[in-house]
Coordinates of C-alpha atoms and ligand atoms in Angstrom, one line a residue:
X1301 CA 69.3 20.5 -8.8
X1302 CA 68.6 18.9 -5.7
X1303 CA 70.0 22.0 -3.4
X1304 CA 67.5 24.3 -5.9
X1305 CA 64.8 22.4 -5.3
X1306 CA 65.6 22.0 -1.3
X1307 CA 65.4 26.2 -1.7
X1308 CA 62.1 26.0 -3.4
X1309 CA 60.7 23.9 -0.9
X1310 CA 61.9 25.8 1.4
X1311 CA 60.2 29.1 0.5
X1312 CA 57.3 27.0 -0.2
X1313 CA 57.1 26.3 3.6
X1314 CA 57.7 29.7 5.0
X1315 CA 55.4 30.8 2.6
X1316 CA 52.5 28.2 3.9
X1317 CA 53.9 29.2 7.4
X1318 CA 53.4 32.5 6.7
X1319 CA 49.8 32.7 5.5
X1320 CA 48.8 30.1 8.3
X1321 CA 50.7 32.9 10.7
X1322 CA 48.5 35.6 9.0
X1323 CA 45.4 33.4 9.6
X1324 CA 45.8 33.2 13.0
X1325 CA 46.4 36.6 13.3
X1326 CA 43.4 37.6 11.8
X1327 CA 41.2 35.2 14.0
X1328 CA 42.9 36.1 16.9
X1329 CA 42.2 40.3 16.5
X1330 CA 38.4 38.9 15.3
X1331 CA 38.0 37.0 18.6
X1332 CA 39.7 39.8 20.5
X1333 CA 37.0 42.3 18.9
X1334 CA 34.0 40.0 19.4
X1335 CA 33.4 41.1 22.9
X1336 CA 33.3 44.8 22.2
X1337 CA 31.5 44.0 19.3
X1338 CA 28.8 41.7 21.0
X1339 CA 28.9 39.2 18.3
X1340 CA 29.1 36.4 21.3
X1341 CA 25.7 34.9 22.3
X1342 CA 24.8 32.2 25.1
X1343 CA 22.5 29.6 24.3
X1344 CA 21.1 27.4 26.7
X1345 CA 20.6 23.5 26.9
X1346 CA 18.0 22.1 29.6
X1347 CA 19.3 20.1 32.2
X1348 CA 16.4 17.2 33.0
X1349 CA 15.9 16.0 36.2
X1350 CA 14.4 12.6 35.4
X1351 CA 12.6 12.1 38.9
X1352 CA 10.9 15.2 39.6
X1353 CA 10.4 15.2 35.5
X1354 CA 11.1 18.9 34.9
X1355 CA 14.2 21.1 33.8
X1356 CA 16.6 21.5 37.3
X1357 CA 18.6 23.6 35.1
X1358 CA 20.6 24.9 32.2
X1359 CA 23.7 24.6 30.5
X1360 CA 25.3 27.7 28.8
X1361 CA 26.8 27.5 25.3
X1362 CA 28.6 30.2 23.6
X1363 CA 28.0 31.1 20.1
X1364 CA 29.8 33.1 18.2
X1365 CA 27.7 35.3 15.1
X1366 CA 30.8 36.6 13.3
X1367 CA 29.4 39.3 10.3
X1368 CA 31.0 37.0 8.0
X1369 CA 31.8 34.0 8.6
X1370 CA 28.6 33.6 9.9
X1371 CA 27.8 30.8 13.0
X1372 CA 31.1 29.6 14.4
X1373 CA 30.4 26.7 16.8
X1374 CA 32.5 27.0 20.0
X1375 CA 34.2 24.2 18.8
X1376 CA 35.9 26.0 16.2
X1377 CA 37.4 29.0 17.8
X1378 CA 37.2 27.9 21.9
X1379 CA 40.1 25.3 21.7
X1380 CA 42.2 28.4 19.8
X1381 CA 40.9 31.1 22.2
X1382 CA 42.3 28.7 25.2
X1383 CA 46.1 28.5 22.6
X1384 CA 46.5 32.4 23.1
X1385 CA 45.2 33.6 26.1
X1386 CA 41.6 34.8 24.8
X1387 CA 39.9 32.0 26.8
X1388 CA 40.2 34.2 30.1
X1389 CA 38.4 37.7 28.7
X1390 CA 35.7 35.5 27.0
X1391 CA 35.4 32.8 30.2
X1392 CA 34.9 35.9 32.2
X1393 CA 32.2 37.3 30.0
X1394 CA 30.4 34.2 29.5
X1395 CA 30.3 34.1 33.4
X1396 CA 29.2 37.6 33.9
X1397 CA 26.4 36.8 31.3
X1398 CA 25.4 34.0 32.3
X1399 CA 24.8 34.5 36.0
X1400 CA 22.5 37.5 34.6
X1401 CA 20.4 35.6 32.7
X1402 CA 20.0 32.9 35.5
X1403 CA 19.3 36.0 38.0
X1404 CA 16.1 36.0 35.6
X1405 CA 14.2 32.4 36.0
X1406 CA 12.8 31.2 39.2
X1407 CA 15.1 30.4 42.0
X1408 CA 15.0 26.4 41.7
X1409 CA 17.0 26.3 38.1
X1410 CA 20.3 26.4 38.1
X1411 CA 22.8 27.5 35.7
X1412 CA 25.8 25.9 34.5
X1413 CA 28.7 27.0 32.9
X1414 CA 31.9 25.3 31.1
X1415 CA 35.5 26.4 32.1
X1416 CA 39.1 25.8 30.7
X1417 CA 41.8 25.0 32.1
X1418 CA 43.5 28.9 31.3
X1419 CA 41.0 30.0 33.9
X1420 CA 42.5 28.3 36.4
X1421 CA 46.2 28.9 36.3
X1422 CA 46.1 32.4 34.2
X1423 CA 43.7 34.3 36.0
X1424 CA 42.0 34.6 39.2
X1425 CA 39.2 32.6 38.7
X1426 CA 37.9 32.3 42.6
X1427 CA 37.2 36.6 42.0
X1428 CA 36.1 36.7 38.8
X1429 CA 33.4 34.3 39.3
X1430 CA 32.6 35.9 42.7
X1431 CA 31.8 39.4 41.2
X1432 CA 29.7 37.6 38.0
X1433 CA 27.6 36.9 41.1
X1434 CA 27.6 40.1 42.8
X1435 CA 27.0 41.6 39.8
X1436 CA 24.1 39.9 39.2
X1437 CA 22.8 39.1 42.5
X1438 CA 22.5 35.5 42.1
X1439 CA 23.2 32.8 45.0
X1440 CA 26.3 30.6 44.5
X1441 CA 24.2 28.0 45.4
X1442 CA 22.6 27.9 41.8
X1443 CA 25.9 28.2 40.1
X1444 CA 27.7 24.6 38.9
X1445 CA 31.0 25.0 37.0
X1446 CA 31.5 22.2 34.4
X1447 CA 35.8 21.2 34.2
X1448 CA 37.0 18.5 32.0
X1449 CA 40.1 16.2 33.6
X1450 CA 42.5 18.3 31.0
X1451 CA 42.0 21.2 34.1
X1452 CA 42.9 18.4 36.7
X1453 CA 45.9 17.2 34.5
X1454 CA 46.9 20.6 33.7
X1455 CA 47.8 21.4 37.1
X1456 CA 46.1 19.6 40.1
X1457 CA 48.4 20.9 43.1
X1458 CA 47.2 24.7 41.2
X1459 CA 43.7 23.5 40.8
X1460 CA 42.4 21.7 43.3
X1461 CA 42.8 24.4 46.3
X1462 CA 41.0 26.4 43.7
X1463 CA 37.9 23.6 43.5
X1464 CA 37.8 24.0 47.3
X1465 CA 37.5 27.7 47.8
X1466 CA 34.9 27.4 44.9
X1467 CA 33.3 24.8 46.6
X1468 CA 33.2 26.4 50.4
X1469 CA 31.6 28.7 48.8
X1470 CA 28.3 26.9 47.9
X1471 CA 29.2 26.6 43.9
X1472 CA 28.8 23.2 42.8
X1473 CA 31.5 21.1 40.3
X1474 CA 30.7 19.2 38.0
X1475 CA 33.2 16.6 35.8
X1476 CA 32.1 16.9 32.0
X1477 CA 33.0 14.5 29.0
X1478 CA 33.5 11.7 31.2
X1479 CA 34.8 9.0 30.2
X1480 CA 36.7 10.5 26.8
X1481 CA 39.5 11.3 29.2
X1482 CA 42.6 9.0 29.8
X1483 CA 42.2 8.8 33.2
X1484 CA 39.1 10.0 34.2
X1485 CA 38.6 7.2 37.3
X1486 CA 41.9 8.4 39.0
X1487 CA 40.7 12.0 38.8
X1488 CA 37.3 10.7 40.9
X1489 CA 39.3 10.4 43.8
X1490 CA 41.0 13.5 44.2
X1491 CA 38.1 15.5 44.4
X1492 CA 34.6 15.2 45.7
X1493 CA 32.6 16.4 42.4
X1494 CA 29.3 17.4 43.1
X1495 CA 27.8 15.7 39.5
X1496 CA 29.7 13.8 36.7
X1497 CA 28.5 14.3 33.3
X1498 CA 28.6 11.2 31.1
X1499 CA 29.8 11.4 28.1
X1500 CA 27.4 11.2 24.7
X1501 CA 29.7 9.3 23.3
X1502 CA 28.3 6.4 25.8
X1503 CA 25.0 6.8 25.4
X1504 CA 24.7 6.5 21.4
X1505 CA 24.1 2.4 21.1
X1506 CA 22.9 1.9 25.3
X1507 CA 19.4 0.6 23.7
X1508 CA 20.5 -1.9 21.3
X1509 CA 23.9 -3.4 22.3
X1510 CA 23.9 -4.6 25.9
X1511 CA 27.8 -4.2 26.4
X1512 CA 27.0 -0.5 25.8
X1513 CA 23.8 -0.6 28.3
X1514 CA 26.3 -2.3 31.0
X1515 CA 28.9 0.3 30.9
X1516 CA 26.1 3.2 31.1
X1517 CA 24.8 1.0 34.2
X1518 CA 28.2 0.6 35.7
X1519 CA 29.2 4.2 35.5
X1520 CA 25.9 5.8 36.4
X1521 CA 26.5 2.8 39.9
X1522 CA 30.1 4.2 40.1
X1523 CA 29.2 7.7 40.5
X1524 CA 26.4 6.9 42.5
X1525 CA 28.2 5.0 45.1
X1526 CA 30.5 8.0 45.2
X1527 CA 27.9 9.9 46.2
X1528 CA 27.8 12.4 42.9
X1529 CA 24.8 13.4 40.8
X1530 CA 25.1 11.7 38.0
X1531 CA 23.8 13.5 34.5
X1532 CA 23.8 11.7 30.7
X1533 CA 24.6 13.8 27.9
X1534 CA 23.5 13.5 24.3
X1535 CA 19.8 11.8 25.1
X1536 CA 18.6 12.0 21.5
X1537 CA 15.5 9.5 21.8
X1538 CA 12.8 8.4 23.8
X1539 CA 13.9 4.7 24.1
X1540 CA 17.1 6.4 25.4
X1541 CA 15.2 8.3 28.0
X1542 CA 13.1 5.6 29.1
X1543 CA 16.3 3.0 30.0
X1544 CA 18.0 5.8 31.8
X1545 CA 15.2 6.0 34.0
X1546 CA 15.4 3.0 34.8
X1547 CA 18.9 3.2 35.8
X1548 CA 19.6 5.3 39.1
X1549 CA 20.4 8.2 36.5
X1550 CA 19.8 11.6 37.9
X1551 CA 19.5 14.0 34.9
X1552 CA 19.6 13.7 31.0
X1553 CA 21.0 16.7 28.5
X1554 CA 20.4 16.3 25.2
X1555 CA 18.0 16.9 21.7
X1556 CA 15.6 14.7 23.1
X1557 CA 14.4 17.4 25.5
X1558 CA 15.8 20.4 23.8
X1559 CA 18.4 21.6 21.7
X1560 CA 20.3 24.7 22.8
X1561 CA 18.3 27.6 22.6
X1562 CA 18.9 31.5 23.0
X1563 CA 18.5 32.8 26.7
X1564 CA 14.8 34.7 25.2
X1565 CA 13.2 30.5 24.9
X1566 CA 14.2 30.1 28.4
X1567 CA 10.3 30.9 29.8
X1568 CA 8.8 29.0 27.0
X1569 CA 11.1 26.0 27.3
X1570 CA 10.3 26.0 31.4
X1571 CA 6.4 26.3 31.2
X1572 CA 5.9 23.6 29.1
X1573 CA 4.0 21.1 30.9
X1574 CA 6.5 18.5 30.1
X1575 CA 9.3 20.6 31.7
X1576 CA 8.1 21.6 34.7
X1577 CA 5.0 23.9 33.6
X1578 CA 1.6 23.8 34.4
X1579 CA 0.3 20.0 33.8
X1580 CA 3.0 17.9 35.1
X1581 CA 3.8 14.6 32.9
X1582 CA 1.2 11.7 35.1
X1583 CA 4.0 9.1 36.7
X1584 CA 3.9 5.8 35.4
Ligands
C2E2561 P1 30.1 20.3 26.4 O1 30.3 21.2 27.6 O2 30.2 18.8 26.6 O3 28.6 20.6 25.9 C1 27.7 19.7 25.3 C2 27.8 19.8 23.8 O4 27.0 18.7 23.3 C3 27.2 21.0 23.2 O5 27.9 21.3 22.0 C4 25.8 20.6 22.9 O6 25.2 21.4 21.9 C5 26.0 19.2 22.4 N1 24.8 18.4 22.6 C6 23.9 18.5 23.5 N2 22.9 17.6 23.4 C7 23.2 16.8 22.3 C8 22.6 15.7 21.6 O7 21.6 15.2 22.0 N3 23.3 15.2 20.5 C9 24.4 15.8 20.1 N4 25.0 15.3 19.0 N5 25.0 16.8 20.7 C10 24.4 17.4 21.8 P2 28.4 22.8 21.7 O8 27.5 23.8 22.1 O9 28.9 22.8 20.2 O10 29.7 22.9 22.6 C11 30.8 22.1 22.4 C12 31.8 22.2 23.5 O11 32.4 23.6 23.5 C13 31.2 22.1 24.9 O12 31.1 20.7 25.2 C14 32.3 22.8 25.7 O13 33.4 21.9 26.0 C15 32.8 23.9 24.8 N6 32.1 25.2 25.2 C16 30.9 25.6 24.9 N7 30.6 26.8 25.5 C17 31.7 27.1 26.2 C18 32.1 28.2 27.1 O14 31.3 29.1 27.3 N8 33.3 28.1 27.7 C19 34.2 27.1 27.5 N9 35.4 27.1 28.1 N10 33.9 26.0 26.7 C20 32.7 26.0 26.1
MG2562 MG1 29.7 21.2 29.5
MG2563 MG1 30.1 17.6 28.1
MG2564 MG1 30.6 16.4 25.6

């Protein structure tokens, strides 16, 4: 009985294997049609600059509209995309389209985009976002790239001589989720970021629970002292807003300013007064 049952099981795996094969088969030809297909979409989120009180930039976010399954948040298919290879064709077309749309707002906002680790040791990154800003005719100097430390850890002797030719070039780096890594202070040292981009995930409790405020305080000092801009993500309130101006906090991302819109809200979204439009916000 025992060996019948062991065969049951058996076929019940391979058969579980199987359909979880045929799944990721199935996303992987979707994802490799979406491109073609135009079913990817950047949205943007504002980047705040909390002194000069307007939007300094934005950050693009792919969406993907697939005809049935409907919204897929990058979430969902990016990590996958990164597994198989897929990350480099859509990296390089989120580039390309998003140094054309930033060829279209005024010369002082800045675009910036994410980028996986694939990028760097799979394809030649240095060209490929050199010709998304030929392409478009847009200055390096308005281009940040946003890394995690999983692209340092990946390979840093690959990496970094890749951050410096990037770099030379005018295009700014920036160090995203930070904090969420496991060693994201070590990774400070070995090389000179341009911006760090604390992590939501310290900002939800900084108004209420002082531990919480002193860690915001200490990282926002830390990356100050290392002479980085320093930017808060995930600003959902106005008491939020308010403490990290107070704080030698550079720019907020987050709800509390806007969500992530499509690249058509852009012109709204920068002449409101509150963003940099017409009546600027009176200082207090
Ligand atoms: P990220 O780069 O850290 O982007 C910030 C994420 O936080 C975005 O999620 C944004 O919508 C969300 N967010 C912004 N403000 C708030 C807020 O106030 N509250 C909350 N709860 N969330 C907020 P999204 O768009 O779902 O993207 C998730 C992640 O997917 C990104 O995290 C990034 O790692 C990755 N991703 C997105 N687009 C791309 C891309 O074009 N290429 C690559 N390689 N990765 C991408
Ligand atoms: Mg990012
Ligand atoms: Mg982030
Ligand atoms: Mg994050």
């Amino acid at each position: 009985h025992a060996k019948s049952d062991g065969r049951k099981r058996e076929r019940f795996f391979a058969g579980e294997m199987e359909a979880q094969m045929q799944l990721r088969h199935a996303l992987e030809a979707d994802l490799r049609a979406a491109i073609e297909k135009e079913e990817f979409e950047l949205h943007y989120q504002p980047l705040y600059d909390l002194s000069q009180r307007r939007i300094c930039g934005f950050e693009a976010l792919i969406r993907w509209n697939h005809p049935i399954r409907g919204r897929v948040a990058p979430i969902d298919f990016i990590p996958f995309a990164e597994e198989v290879g897929l990350i480099v064709d859509i990296g390089r077309w989120v580039l390309r389209r998003a140094c054309s749309d930033a060829a279209e707002w005024p010369e002082d906002i800045k675009v910036a985009v994410n980028v996986s680790a694939t990028q760097f040791s799979s394809s030649d990154l240095t060209r490929d976002v050199g010709e998304a800003l030929a392409t478009a005719s847009l200055s390096p100097l308005r281009l940040e790239l946003e890394i995690t430390e999983s692209v340092l850890m990946e390979n840093l002797g690959e990496v970094l001589p890749i951050l410096h030719a990037l770099k030379e070039r005018g295009i700014r780096i920036s160090m995203d989720d930070f904090g969420t890594g496991y060693s994201s202070l070590s990774y400070l040292s070995s090389f000179p970021f341009d911006k760090i981009k604390i992590d939501k995930s310290f900002v939800n409790d900084i108004v209420d629970n002082k531990e919480a405020h002193a860690i915001m305080h200490a990282i926002i000092l830390l990356g100050d002292a290392l002479g980085m801009r320093v930017t808060v993500e995930g600003v959902e309130t106005a008491e939020q807003l308010a403490l990290l101006e107070c704080e030698e906090c550079d720019e907020i991302q987050g709800y509390h300013i806007s969500r992530p819109r499509p690249a058509l809200d852009v012109p709204h979204l920068l002449s409101l007064p509150r963003n940099g439009g017409a009546t600027p916000l009176p200082s207090h």
